[in-house]
Short mmCIF file of C-alpha atoms and ligand atoms in Angstrom, two decimals:
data_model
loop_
_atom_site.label_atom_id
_atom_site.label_comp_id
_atom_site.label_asym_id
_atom_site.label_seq_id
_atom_site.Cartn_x
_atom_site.Cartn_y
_atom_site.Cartn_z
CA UNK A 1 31.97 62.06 117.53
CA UNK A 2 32.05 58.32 115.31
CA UNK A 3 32.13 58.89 111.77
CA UNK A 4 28.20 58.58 110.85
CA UNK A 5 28.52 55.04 109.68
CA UNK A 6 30.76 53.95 112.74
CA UNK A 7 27.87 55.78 115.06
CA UNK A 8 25.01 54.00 113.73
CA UNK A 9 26.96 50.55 113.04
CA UNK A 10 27.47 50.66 117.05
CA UNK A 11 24.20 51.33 117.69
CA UNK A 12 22.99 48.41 115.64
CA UNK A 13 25.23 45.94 117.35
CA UNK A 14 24.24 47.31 120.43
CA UNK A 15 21.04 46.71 119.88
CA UNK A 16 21.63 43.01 118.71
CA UNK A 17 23.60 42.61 122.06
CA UNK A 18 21.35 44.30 124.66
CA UNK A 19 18.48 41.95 123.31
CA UNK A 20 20.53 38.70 123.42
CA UNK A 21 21.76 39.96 127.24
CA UNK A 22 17.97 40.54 127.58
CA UNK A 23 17.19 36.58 126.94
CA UNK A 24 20.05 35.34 129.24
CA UNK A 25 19.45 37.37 132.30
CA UNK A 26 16.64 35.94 135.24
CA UNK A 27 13.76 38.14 134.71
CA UNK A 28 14.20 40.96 137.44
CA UNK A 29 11.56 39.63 140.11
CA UNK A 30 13.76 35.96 140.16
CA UNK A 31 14.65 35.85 143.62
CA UNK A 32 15.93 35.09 146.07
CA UNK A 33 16.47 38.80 147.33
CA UNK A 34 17.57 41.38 144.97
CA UNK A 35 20.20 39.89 142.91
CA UNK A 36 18.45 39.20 139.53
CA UNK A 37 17.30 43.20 139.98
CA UNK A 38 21.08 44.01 140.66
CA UNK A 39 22.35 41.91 137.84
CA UNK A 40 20.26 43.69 135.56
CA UNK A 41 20.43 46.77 136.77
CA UNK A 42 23.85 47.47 136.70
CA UNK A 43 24.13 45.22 132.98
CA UNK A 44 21.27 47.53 131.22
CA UNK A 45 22.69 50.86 133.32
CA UNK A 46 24.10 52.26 129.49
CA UNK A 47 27.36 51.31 129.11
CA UNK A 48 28.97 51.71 125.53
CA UNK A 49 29.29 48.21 124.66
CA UNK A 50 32.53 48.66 123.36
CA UNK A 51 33.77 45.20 124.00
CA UNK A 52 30.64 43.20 121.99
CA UNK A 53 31.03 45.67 119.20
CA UNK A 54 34.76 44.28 118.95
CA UNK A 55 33.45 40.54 119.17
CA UNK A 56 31.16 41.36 116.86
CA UNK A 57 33.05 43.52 114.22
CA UNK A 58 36.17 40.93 114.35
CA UNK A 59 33.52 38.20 113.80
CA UNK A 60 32.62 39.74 110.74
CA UNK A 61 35.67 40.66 109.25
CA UNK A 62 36.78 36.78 110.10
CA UNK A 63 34.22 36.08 107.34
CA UNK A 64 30.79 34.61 109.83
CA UNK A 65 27.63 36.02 110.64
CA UNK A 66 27.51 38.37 113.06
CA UNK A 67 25.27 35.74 114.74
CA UNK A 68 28.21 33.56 115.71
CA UNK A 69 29.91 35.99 117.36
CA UNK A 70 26.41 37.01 119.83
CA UNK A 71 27.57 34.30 122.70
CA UNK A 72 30.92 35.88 122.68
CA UNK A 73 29.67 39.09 122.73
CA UNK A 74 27.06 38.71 125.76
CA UNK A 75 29.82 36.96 127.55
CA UNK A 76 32.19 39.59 127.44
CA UNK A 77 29.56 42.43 128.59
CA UNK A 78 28.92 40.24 131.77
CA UNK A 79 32.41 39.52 132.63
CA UNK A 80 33.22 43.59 131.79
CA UNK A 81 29.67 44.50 133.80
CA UNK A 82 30.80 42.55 137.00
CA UNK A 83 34.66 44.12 136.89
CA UNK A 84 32.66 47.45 137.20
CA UNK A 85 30.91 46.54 139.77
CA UNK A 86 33.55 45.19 142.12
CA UNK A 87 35.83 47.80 140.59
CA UNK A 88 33.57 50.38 142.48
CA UNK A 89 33.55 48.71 145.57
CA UNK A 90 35.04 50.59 148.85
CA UNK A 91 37.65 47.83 149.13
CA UNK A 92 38.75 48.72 145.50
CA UNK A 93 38.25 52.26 144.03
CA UNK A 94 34.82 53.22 146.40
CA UNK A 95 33.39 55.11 143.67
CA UNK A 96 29.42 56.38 143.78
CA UNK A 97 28.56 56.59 140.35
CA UNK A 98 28.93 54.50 137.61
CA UNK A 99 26.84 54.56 133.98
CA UNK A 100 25.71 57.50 135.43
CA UNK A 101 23.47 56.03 137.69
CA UNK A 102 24.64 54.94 141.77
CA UNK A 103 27.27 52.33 142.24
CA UNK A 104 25.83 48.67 142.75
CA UNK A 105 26.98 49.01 146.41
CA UNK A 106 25.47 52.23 146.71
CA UNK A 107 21.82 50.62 145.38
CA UNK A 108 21.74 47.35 146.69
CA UNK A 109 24.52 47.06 149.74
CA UNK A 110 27.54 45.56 149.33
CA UNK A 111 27.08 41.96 149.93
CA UNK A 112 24.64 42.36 147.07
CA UNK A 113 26.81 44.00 144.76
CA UNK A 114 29.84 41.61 145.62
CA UNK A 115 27.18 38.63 144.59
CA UNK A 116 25.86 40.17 141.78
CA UNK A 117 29.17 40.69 139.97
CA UNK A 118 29.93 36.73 141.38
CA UNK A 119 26.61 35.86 139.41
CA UNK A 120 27.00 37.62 136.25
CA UNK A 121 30.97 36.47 136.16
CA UNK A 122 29.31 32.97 136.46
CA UNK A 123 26.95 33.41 133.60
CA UNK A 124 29.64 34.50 130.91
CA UNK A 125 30.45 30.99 131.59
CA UNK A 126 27.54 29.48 131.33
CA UNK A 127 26.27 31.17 128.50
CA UNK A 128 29.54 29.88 126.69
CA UNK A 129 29.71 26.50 127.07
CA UNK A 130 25.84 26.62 126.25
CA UNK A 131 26.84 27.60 123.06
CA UNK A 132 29.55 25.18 122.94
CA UNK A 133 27.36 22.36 123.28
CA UNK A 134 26.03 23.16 119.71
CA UNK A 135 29.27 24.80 118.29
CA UNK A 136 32.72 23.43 118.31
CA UNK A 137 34.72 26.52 119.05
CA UNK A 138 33.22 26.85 122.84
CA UNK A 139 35.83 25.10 124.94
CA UNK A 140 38.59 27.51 123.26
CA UNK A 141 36.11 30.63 123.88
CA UNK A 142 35.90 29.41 127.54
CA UNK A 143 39.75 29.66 127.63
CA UNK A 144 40.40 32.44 126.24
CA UNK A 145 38.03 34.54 128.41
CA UNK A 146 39.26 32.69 131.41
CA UNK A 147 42.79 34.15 130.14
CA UNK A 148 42.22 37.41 129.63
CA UNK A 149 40.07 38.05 132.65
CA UNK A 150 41.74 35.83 135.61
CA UNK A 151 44.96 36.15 136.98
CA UNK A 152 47.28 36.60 134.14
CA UNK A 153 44.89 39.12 132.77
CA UNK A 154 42.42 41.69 133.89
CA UNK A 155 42.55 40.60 137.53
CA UNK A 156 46.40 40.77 137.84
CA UNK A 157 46.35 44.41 136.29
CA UNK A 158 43.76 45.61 139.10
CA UNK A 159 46.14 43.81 141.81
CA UNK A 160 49.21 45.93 140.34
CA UNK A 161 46.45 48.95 139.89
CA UNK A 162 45.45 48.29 143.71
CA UNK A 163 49.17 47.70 145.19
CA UNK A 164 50.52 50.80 142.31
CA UNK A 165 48.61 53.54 144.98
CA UNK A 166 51.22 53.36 147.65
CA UNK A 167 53.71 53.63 144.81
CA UNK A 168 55.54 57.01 142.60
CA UNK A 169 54.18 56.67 139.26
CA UNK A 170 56.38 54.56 137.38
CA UNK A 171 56.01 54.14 133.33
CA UNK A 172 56.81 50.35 133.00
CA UNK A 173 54.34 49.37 135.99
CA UNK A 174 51.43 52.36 134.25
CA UNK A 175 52.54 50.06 131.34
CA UNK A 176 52.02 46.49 133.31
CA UNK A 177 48.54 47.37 134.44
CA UNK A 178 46.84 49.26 131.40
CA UNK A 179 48.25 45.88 129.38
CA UNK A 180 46.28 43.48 132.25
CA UNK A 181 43.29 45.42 133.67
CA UNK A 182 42.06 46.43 130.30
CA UNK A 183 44.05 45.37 127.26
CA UNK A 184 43.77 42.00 128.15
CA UNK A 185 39.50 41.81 127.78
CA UNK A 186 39.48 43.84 124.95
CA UNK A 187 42.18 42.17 123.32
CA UNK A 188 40.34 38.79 124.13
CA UNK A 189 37.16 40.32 122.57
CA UNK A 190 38.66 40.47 119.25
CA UNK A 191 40.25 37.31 119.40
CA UNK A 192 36.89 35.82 120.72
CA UNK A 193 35.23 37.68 117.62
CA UNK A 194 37.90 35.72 115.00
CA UNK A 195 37.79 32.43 117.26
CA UNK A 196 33.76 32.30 116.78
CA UNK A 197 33.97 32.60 113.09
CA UNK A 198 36.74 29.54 113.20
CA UNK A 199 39.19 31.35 111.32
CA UNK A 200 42.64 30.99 111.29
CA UNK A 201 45.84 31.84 112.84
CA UNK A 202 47.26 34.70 110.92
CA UNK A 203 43.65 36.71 111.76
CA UNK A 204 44.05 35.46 115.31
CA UNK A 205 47.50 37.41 115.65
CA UNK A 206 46.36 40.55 113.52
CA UNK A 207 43.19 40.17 116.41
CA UNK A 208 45.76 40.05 119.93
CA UNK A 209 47.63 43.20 117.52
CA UNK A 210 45.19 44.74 117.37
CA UNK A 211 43.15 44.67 120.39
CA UNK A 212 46.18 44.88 122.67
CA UNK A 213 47.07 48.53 121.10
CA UNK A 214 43.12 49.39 121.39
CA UNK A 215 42.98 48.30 124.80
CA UNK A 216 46.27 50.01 126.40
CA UNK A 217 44.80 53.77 124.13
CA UNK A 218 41.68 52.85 125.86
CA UNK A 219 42.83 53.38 129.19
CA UNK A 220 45.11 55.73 128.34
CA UNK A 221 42.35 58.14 127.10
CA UNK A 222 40.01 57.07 130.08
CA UNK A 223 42.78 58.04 132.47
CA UNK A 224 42.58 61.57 130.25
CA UNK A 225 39.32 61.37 130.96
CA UNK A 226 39.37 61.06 134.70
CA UNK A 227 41.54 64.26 134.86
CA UNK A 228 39.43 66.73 131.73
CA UNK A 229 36.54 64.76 131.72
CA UNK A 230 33.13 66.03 133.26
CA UNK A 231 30.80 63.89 135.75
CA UNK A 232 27.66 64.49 133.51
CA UNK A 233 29.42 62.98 130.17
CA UNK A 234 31.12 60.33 132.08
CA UNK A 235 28.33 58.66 134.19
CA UNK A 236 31.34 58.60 136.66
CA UNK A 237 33.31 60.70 139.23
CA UNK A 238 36.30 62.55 137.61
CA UNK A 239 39.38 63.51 139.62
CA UNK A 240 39.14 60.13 141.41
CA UNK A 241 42.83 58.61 140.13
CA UNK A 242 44.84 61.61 141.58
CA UNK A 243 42.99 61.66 144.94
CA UNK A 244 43.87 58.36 145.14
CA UNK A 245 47.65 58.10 143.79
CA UNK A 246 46.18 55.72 141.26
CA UNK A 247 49.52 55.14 138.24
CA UNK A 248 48.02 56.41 135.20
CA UNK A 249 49.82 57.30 131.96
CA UNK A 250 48.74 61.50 133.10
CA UNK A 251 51.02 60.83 136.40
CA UNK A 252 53.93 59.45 134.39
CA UNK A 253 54.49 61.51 131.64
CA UNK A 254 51.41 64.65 131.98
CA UNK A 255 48.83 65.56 129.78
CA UNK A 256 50.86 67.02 126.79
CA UNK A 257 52.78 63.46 126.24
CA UNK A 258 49.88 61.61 127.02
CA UNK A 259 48.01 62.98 124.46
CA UNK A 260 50.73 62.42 121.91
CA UNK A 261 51.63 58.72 122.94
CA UNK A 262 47.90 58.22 122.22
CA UNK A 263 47.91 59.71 118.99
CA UNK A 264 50.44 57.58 117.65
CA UNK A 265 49.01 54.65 118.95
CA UNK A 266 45.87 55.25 117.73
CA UNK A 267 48.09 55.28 114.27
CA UNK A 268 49.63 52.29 115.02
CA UNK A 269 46.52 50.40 115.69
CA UNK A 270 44.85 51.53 112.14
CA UNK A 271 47.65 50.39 110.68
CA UNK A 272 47.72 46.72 111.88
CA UNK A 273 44.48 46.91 109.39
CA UNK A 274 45.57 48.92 106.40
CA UNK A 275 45.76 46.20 104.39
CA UNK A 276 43.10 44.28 105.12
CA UNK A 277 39.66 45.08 102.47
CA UNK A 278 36.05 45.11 103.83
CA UNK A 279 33.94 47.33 105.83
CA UNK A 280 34.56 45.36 108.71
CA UNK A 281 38.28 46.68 108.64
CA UNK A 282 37.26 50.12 108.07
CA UNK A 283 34.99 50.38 110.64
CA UNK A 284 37.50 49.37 113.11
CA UNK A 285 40.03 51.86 111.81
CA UNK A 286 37.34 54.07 112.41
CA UNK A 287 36.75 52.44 116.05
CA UNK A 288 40.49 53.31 116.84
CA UNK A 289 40.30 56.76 115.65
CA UNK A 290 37.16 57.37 117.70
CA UNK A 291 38.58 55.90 120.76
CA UNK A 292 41.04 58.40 120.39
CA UNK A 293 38.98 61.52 120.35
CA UNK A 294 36.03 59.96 122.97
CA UNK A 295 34.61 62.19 125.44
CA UNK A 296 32.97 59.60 127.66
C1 LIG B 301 35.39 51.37 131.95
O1 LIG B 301 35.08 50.76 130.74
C2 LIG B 301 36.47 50.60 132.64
C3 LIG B 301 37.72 50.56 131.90
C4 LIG B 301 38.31 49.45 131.57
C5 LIG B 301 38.39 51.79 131.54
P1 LIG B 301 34.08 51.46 129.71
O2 LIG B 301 34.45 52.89 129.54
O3 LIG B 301 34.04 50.62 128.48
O4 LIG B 301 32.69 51.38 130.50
P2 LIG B 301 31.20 51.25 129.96
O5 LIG B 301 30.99 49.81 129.59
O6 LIG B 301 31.04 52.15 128.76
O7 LIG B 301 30.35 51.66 131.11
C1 LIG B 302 39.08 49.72 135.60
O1 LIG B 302 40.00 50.76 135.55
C2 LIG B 302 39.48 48.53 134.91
C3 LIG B 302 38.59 47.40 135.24
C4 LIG B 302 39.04 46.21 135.09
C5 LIG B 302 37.21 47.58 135.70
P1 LIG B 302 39.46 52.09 136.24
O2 LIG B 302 39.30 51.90 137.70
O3 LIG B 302 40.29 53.22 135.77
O4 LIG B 302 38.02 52.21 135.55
P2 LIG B 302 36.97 53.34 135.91
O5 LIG B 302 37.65 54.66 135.62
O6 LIG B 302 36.59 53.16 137.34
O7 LIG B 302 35.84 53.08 134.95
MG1 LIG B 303 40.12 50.69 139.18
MG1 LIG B 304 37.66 52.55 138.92
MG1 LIG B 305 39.56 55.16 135.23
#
């Protein structure tokens, strides 16, 4: 478990995101069809919210309001919500369960699922340059999600994830697509976090540091997960990444090493902040330290 402080911080900025997502949603009975119900059902499902926490948190610690970091924040949730969603689809990873509740695919068909990660993709857009309008930093925040979730981010690391199944487990290409299909959003959530509070270079770079190490020890302790973790803690179906010859960091190097490459980058991501004063710092050196030791 989070440190007390980390726990309830997390549950705070949950809270602050969840009722911000709440606003910029259609209400559920918006037609046509089912899609506003699918949007929101797989967007309020109970994820962790990992990703605003880090908009948020690096927002903060840039020296704004956590306010100014709330458009960031929603629009990383959506764009992370819909790569669930397609992520699950039979054309991808076919997976039933997801948040612990059935797959978007599973509820609502999979034309409706393919359109209701299409819609919420859309609206992390949207809900950006919105902000923009008012706030000078949105055309950067608009690029720098587009970066880290198109094709020389997130989507080129599920390609390589995709493609890596018909492949031996190889540690530079486990290396490739932990780096694209997950680093590269949560790395962009910090640097989102800093960009909203218009600070400066120097805690741009510590940001990409930062959230790059998070983001690779976050998949690397998911793909632990897949292999020790349980269905009920999870929301998800374990065992799914050897069944399907998926590359993790477990196939490469086992268990054992896994565990210890995570350790140390768990220490090396603390440390890109061991210097830096504040509670916003401390919390994410907590963060990394609880990503670490997660059990869903
Ligand atoms: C799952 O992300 C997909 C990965 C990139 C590993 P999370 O584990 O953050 O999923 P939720 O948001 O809590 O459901
Ligand atoms: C997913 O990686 C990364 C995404 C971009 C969604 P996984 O396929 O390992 O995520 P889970 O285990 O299904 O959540
Ligand atoms: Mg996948
Ligand atoms: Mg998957
Ligand atoms: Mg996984």
């Amino acid at each position: 478990l989070a440190p007390v402080d980390l726990q309830s911080r997390l549950k705070e900025l949950t809270t602050l995101t969840d009722r911000a997502l709440d606003e910029l949603l259609p209400p559920a009975e918006t037609g046509p069809g089912r899609l506003s119900e699918a949007m929101r059902y797989s967007v309020f499902a109970g994820g962790k919210r990992l990703r605003p926490a880090l908009v948020l948190l690096w927002t903060e610690l840039a020296g704004a309001p956590i306010q100014a970091g709330l458009p960031a924040a929603c629009a990383v949730e959506l764009v992370h919500t819909y790569s669930l969603i397609h992520d699950d689809l039979p054309a991808m990873d076919n997976d039933d369960f997801r948040r612990g509740v059935p797959t978007s695919h599973k509820k609502f068909g999979e034309a409706m699922a393919i359109l209701a990660g299409d819609a919420l993709l859309t609206l992390a857009f949207e809900v950006l340059v919105r902000d923009g309008l008012r706030n000078s930093c949105g055309a950067r925040l608009v690029e720098e999600l587009a970066l880290a979730s198109g094709a020389r981010g997130m989507v080129a690391g599920q390609v390589a994830d995709i493609d890596g199944e018909k492949q031996p487990p190889q540690r530079n290409l486990v290396e490739f697509i932990h780096r694209h299909k997950t680093a590269a959003l949560i790395a962009g959530s910090c640097r989102m976090g800093v960009i909203s509070a218009k600070a400066g270079s120097r805690v741009l770079d510590m940001a990409s540091d930062y959230g790059t190490k998070l983001g690779v020890l976050f998949q690397m302790t998911d793909d632990l997960l897949d292999q020790v973790g349980t269905a009920e803690e999870l929301g998800k179906t374990p065992g799914k990444d050897a069944e399907q010859g998926k590359q993790t960091w477990p196939a490469v190097v086992g268990l054992d090493k896994t565990r210890e490459e995570a350790r140390t980058l768990a220490d090396e991501t603390q440390n890109i902040l061991a210097d830096v004063a504040g509670e916003p710092a401390r919390l994410l050196r907590d963060l990394a330290a609880f990503v670490l030791t997660r059990e869903k």
